[in-house]
Amino acid sequence: IARSADPELATFFKAETQDSTTRTTALQKQVGALLDTPEERALFDQIATARQRYIVTRDRVMALKKAGNDIEARKFFDDEFVPAVTAYLGQVKALLALQQTEIDTRVAAVLATADRSSRVLSALCLATLVFSIAAGTLFARALFRRLGGEPAAAAKVAAEIAGGNLC
């Protein structure tokens, strides 16, 4: 709009600009309520300050354009508005990077916990398997003893009897 030769563009986009500002303000309030750390809150405060500067410079460019001061509007746009937008977007990107780092840290913690849980579960399964084999072996030996001894010993006695050794 600031670079256009049409002085009516500012008026044409005024309602849309105001609607965008209202929606962004509402979103900003929602995001602000979700911030946890002091670093996030400090960065969010910097975003609010940068956004205010952006809005003031945007409105000034629009007013200059509407008043027909195209040269002054273009100079203000280049000297004030562009740096304000750059600072605002830079702060938003910094918050995004901070939150991404926090998310990555939390994901790493969850994955580490899941890995530990998996190892504990594997160890418990192995211990259960060893215990089951040991218990089965003990129960089988106890049963065979009650039935007349170990099968190997019974087979040896049967072979001796079959071989004619009855002593």
Short mmCIF file of C-alpha atoms in Angstrom, two decimals:
data_model
loop_
_atom_site.label_atom_id
_atom_site.label_comp_id
_atom_site.label_asym_id
_atom_site.label_seq_id
_atom_site.Cartn_x
_atom_site.Cartn_y
_atom_site.Cartn_z
CA ILE A 1 0.00 0.00 0.00
CA ALA A 2 2.82 2.40 0.87
CA ARG A 3 4.55 1.80 -2.45
CA SER A 4 1.38 2.07 -4.53
CA ALA A 5 0.43 5.24 -6.34
CA ASP A 6 -3.25 4.67 -5.50
CA PRO A 7 -4.19 6.87 -2.50
CA GLU A 8 -7.43 4.91 -1.96
CA LEU A 9 -5.72 1.62 -1.08
CA ALA A 10 -5.34 2.60 2.56
CA THR A 11 -9.06 3.28 2.80
CA PHE A 12 -9.90 0.12 0.86
CA PHE A 13 -7.90 -2.12 3.23
CA LYS A 14 -8.76 -0.28 6.45
CA ALA A 15 -11.48 -2.72 7.59
CA GLU A 16 -9.36 -5.77 6.76
CA THR A 17 -6.38 -4.24 8.56
CA GLN A 18 -8.48 -3.56 11.65
CA ASP A 19 -9.93 -7.09 11.56
CA SER A 20 -6.43 -8.56 11.28
CA THR A 21 -5.26 -6.47 14.24
CA THR A 22 -8.24 -7.62 16.34
CA ARG A 23 -7.66 -11.30 15.50
CA THR A 24 -3.94 -11.04 16.20
CA THR A 25 -4.62 -9.39 19.56
CA ALA A 26 -6.99 -12.23 20.49
CA LEU A 27 -4.43 -14.84 19.45
CA GLN A 28 -1.73 -13.02 21.36
CA LYS A 29 -3.83 -13.19 24.53
CA GLN A 30 -4.37 -16.93 24.04
CA VAL A 31 -0.68 -17.57 23.47
CA GLY A 32 0.30 -15.42 26.44
CA ALA A 33 -1.89 -17.50 28.74
CA LEU A 34 -0.08 -20.68 27.67
CA LEU A 35 3.47 -19.54 28.35
CA ASP A 36 5.23 -21.35 31.20
CA THR A 37 8.78 -20.14 31.63
CA PRO A 38 10.16 -16.71 32.56
CA GLU A 39 12.19 -16.75 29.32
CA GLU A 40 9.02 -17.22 27.27
CA ARG A 41 7.22 -14.45 29.15
CA ALA A 42 10.15 -12.03 28.71
CA LEU A 43 10.30 -12.76 25.00
CA PHE A 44 6.54 -12.42 24.74
CA ASP A 45 6.75 -8.97 26.37
CA GLN A 46 9.36 -8.02 23.78
CA ILE A 47 7.01 -9.24 21.05
CA ALA A 48 4.22 -7.04 22.45
CA THR A 49 6.51 -4.01 22.41
CA ALA A 50 7.68 -4.75 18.86
CA ARG A 51 4.08 -5.28 17.75
CA GLN A 52 3.04 -1.92 19.19
CA ARG A 53 5.86 -0.24 17.26
CA TYR A 54 4.78 -2.10 14.12
CA ILE A 55 1.14 -0.97 14.53
CA VAL A 56 2.13 2.65 15.14
CA THR A 57 4.40 2.74 12.09
CA ARG A 58 1.81 0.93 9.94
CA ASP A 59 -0.89 3.41 10.91
CA ARG A 60 1.47 6.33 10.27
CA VAL A 61 2.28 5.05 6.78
CA MET A 62 -1.45 4.65 6.07
CA ALA A 63 -2.19 8.17 7.35
CA LEU A 64 0.59 9.69 5.24
CA LYS A 65 -0.62 7.77 2.21
CA LYS A 66 -4.22 8.82 2.79
CA ALA A 67 -3.13 12.48 3.15
CA GLY A 68 -1.40 12.25 -0.24
CA ASN A 69 2.15 12.51 1.14
CA ASP A 70 3.50 9.70 -1.04
CA ILE A 71 7.17 10.66 -0.78
CA GLU A 72 7.05 11.02 3.00
CA ALA A 73 5.02 7.79 3.28
CA ARG A 74 7.58 5.90 1.22
CA LYS A 75 10.49 7.30 3.26
CA PHE A 76 8.73 6.52 6.55
CA PHE A 77 7.94 3.07 5.19
CA ASP A 78 11.60 2.37 4.38
CA ASP A 79 13.11 4.06 7.44
CA GLU A 80 10.62 3.09 10.18
CA PHE A 81 8.04 0.54 9.07
CA VAL A 82 10.37 -2.06 7.51
CA PRO A 83 12.69 -2.14 10.57
CA ALA A 84 9.65 -2.35 12.87
CA VAL A 85 8.25 -5.32 10.92
CA THR A 86 11.65 -6.98 10.85
CA ALA A 87 12.05 -6.58 14.63
CA TYR A 88 8.52 -7.84 15.29
CA LEU A 89 8.94 -10.92 13.12
CA GLY A 90 12.39 -11.53 14.60
CA GLN A 91 10.93 -11.61 18.10
CA VAL A 92 8.16 -13.97 17.00
CA LYS A 93 10.75 -16.28 15.41
CA ALA A 94 12.83 -16.14 18.59
CA LEU A 95 9.82 -17.26 20.65
CA LEU A 96 9.14 -20.02 18.15
CA ALA A 97 12.77 -21.20 18.41
CA LEU A 98 12.61 -21.09 22.22
CA GLN A 99 9.42 -23.14 22.26
CA GLN A 100 10.83 -25.60 19.72
CA THR A 101 13.86 -26.10 21.98
CA GLU A 102 11.54 -26.69 24.94
CA ILE A 103 9.49 -29.18 22.92
CA ASP A 104 12.64 -31.00 21.81
CA THR A 105 13.83 -31.20 25.43
CA ARG A 106 10.49 -32.62 26.57
CA VAL A 107 10.40 -35.11 23.71
CA ALA A 108 13.91 -36.29 24.61
CA ALA A 109 12.82 -36.78 28.23
CA VAL A 110 9.72 -38.74 27.18
CA LEU A 111 11.77 -40.93 24.82
CA ALA A 112 14.36 -41.57 27.55
CA THR A 113 11.58 -42.60 29.95
CA ALA A 114 10.06 -44.87 27.32
CA ASP A 115 13.47 -46.44 26.67
CA ARG A 116 14.01 -47.08 30.40
CA SER A 117 10.51 -48.53 30.68
CA SER A 118 11.17 -50.81 27.73
CA ARG A 119 14.40 -52.08 29.28
CA VAL A 120 12.69 -52.68 32.64
CA LEU A 121 9.85 -54.52 30.90
CA SER A 122 12.33 -56.69 28.97
CA ALA A 123 14.21 -57.50 32.19
CA LEU A 124 10.96 -58.42 33.93
CA CYS A 125 9.96 -60.68 31.04
CA LEU A 126 13.36 -62.39 31.13
CA ALA A 127 13.16 -62.82 34.91
CA THR A 128 9.65 -64.27 34.57
CA LEU A 129 10.89 -66.71 31.92
CA VAL A 130 13.84 -67.84 34.09
CA PHE A 131 11.58 -68.19 37.13
CA SER A 132 9.01 -70.19 35.12
CA ILE A 133 11.66 -72.59 33.82
CA ALA A 134 13.15 -73.05 37.28
CA ALA A 135 9.73 -73.58 38.88
CA GLY A 136 8.71 -76.04 36.16
CA THR A 137 11.90 -78.01 36.62
CA LEU A 138 11.45 -78.15 40.41
CA PHE A 139 7.81 -79.22 40.11
CA ALA A 140 8.68 -81.92 37.55
CA ARG A 141 11.47 -83.33 39.76
CA ALA A 142 9.17 -83.38 42.78
CA LEU A 143 6.49 -85.17 40.76
CA PHE A 144 8.91 -87.75 39.36
CA ARG A 145 10.28 -88.50 42.82
CA ARG A 146 6.78 -89.20 44.09
CA LEU A 147 6.10 -91.49 41.14
CA GLY A 148 9.19 -93.56 41.77
CA GLY A 149 12.25 -91.61 40.98
CA GLU A 150 13.92 -89.85 38.17
CA PRO A 151 13.08 -91.10 34.65
CA ALA A 152 16.75 -91.64 33.87
CA ALA A 153 17.16 -93.80 36.98
CA ALA A 154 13.95 -95.74 36.11
CA ALA A 155 15.20 -96.32 32.57
CA LYS A 156 18.55 -97.59 33.92
CA VAL A 157 16.76 -100.04 36.27
CA ALA A 158 14.52 -101.23 33.40
CA ALA A 159 17.59 -101.77 31.20
CA GLU A 160 19.29 -103.78 34.00
CA ILE A 161 16.19 -105.95 34.40
CA ALA A 162 15.92 -106.43 30.65
CA GLY A 163 19.60 -107.40 30.60
CA GLY A 164 18.87 -110.16 33.09
CA ASN A 165 20.40 -108.49 36.12
CA LEU A 166 17.79 -108.95 38.81
CA CYS A 167 20.03 -108.31 41.77
#
